[in-house]
C-alpha atoms as a printed R data frame, in Angstrom:
    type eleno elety resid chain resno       x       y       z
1   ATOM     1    CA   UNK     A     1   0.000   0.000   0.000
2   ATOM     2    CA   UNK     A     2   3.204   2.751   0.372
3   ATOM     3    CA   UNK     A     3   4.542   1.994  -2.672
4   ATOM     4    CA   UNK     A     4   0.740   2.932  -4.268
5   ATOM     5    CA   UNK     A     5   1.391   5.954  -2.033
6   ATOM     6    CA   UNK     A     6   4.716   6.746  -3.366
7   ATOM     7    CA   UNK     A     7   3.382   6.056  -7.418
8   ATOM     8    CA   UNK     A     8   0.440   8.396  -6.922
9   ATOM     9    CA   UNK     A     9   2.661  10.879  -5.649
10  ATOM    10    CA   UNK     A    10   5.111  10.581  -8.017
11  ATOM    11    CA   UNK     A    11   2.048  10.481 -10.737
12  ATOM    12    CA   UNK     A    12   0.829  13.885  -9.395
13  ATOM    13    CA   UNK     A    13   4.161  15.734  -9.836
14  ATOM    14    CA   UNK     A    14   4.713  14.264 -13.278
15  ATOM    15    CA   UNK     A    15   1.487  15.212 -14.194
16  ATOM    16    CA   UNK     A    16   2.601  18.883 -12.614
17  ATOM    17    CA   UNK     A    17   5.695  19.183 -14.556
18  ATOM    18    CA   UNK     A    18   3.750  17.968 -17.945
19  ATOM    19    CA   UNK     A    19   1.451  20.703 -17.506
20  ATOM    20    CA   UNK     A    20   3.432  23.382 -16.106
21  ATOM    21    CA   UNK     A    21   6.120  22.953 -19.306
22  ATOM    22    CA   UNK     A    22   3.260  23.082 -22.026
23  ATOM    23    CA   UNK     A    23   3.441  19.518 -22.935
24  ATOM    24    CA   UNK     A    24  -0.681  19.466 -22.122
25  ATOM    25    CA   UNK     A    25  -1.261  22.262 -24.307
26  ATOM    26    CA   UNK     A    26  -3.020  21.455 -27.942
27  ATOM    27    CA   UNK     A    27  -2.042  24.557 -29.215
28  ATOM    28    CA   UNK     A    28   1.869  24.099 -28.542
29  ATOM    29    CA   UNK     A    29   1.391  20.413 -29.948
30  ATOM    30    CA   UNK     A    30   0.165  22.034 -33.278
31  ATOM    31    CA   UNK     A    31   2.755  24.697 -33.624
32  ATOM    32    CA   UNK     A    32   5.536  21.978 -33.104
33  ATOM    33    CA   UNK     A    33   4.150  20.454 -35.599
34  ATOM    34    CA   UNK     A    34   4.038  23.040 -37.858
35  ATOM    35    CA   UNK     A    35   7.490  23.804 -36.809
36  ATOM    36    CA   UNK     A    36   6.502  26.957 -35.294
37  ATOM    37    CA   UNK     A    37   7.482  27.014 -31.978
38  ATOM    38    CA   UNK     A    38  10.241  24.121 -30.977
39  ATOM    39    CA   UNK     A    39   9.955  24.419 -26.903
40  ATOM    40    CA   UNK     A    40   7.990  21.016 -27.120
41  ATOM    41    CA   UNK     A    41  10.083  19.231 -29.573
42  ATOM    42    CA   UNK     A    42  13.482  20.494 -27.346
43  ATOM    43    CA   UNK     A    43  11.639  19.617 -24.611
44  ATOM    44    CA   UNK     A    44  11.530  15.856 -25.675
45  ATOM    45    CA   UNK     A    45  14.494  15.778 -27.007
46  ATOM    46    CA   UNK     A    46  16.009  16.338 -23.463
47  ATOM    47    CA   UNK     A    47  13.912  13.845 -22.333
48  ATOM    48    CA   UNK     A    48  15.168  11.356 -24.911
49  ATOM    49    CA   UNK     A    49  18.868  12.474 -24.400
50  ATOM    50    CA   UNK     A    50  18.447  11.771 -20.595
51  ATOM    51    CA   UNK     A    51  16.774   8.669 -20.847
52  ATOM    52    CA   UNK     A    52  19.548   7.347 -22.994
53  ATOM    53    CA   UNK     A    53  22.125   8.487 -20.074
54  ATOM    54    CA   UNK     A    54  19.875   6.652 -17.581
55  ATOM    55    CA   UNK     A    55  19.873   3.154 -19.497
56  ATOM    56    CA   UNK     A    56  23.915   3.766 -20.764
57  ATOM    57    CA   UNK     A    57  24.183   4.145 -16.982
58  ATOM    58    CA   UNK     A    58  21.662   1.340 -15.623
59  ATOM    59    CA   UNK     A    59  22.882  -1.103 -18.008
60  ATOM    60    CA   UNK     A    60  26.973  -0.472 -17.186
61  ATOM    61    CA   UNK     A    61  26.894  -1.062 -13.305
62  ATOM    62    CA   UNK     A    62  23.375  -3.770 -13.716
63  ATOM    63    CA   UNK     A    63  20.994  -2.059 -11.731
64  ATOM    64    CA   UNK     A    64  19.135  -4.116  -9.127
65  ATOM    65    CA   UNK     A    65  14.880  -2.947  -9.560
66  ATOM    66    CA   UNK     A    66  13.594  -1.718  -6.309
67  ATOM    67    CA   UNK     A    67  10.803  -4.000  -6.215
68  ATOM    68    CA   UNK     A    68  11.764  -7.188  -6.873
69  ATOM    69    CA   UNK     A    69  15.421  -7.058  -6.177
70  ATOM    70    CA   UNK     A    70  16.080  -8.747  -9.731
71  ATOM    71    CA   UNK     A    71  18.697  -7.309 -12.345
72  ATOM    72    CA   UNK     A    72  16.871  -4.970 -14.829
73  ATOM    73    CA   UNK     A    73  16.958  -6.981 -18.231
74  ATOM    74    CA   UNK     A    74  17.199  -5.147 -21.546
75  ATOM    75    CA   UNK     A    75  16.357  -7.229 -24.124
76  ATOM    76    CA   UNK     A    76  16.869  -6.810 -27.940
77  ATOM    77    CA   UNK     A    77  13.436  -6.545 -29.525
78  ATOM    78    CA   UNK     A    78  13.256  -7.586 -33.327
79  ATOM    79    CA   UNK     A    79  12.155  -4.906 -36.035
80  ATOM    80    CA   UNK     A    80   8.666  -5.954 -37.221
81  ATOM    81    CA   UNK     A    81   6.092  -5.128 -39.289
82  ATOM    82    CA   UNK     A    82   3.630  -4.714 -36.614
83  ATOM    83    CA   UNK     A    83   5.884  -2.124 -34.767
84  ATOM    84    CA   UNK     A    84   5.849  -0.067 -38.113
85  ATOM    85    CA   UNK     A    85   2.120   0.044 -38.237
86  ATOM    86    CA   UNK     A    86   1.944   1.048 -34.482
87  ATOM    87    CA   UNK     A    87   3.836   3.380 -34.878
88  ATOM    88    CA   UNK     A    88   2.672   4.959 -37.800
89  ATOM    89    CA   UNK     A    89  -0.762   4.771 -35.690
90  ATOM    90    CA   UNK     A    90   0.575   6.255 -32.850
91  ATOM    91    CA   UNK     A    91   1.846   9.143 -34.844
92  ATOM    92    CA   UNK     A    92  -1.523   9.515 -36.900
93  ATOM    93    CA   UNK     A    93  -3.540   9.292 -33.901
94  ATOM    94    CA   UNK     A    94  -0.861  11.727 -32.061
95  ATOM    95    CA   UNK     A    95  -1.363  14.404 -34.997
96  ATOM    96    CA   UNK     A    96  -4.915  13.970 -35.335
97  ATOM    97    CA   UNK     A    97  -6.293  14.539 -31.701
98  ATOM    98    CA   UNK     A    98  -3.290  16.535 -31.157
99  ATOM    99    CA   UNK     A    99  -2.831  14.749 -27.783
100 ATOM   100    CA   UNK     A   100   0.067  12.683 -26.873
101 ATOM   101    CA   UNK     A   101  -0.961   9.629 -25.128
102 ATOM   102    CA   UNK     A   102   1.297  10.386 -22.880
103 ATOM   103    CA   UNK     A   103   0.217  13.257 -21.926
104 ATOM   104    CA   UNK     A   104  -3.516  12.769 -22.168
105 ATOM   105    CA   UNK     A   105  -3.517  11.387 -18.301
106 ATOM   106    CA   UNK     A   106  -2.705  14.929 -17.283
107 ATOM   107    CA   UNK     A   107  -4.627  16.939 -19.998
108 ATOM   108    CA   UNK     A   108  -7.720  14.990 -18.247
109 ATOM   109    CA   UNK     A   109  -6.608  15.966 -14.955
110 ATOM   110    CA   UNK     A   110  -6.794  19.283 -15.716
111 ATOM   111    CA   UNK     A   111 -10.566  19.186 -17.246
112 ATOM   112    CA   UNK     A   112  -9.862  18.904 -20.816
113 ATOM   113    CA   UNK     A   113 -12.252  16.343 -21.970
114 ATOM   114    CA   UNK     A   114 -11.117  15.294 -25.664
115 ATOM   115    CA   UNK     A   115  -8.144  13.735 -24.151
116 ATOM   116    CA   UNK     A   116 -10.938  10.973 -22.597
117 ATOM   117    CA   UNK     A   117 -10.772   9.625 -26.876
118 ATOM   118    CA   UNK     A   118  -6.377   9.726 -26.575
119 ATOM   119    CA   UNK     A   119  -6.711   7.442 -23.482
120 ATOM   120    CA   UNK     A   120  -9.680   5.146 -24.934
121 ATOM   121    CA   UNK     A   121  -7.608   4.489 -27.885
122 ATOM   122    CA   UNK     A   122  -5.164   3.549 -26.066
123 ATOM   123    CA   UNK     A   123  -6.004   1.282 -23.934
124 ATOM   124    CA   UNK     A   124  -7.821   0.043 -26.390
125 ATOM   125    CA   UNK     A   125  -5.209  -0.417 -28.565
126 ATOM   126    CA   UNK     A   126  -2.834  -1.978 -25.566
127 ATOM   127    CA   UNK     A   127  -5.935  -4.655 -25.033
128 ATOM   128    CA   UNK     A   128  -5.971  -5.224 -28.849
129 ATOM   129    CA   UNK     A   129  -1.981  -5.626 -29.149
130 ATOM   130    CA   UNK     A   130  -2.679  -8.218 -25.691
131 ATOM   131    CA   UNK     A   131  -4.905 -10.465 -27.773
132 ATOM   132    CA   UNK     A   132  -2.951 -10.492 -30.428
133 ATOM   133    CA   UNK     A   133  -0.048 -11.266 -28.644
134 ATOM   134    CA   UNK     A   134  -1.612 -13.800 -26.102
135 ATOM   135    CA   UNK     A   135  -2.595 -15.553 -29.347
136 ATOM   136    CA   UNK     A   136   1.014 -15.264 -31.152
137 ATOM   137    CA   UNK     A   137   2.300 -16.964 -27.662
138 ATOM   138    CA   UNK     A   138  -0.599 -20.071 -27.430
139 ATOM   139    CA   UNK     A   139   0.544 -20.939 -31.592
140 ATOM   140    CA   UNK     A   140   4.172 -21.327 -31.006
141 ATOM   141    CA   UNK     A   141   3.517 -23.119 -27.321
142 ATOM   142    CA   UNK     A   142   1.685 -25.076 -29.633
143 ATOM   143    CA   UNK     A   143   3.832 -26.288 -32.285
């Protein structure tokens, strides 16, 4: 129950930073886009540059996760078709709603209802992609 504690609180400041550095704003999505206004896209970028630091670091001295107490894994995932075609629905469905679905959590926390269709689709989509993979998994227990 104090790690929930400790996740929700975490959740709420993430969601704090999101908003407070525009990333919940539609408007700012659509100028990046447009390459208009960059603070989103350099935004990310950071993000992406310090995520790559954290697993460059994680992976050198094998990090130990907190809750299990196992070595983090990281596993070489195979280029597929499928991840193409997510992708390129993420990105659709990105432009179109002009919602990140990682964002959408906090856009709804802070009232703005069309993010409610960002988070349907995607869980949604992450039931769809759980089918399809339970299935892929039962055919090759099965050979």
């Amino acid at each position: 129950m104090k790690m929930k504690i400790v996740f929700l609180i975490f959740g709420i400041i993430f969601g704090y930073i999101l908003s407070h550095s525009g990333a919940t704003n539609h408007e700012l999505y659509a100028q990046m886009f447009l390459f208009e206004d960059l603070h989103l896209m350099i935004l990310m970028i950071t993000a992406m540059g310090i995520g790559i630091l954290g697993f460059y670091i994680m992976k050198k001295f094998s990090v130990k996760a907190i809750l299990v107490d196992n070595t983090v894994k990281f596993d070489k995932k195979k280029m597929t078709k499928h991840l193409i075609l997510g992708s390129l629905l993420f990105g659709i469905g990105w432009g179109a709603t002009g919602t990140c679905p990682g964002t959408s959590v906090a856009m709804l926390g802070e009232g703005k209802l069309p993010a409610l269709f960002t988070v349907l689709g995607a869980l949604i989509g992450t039931y769809l992609f759980g089918i399809f993979e339970s299935k892929k998994i039962d055919k090759e227990v099965n050979k």
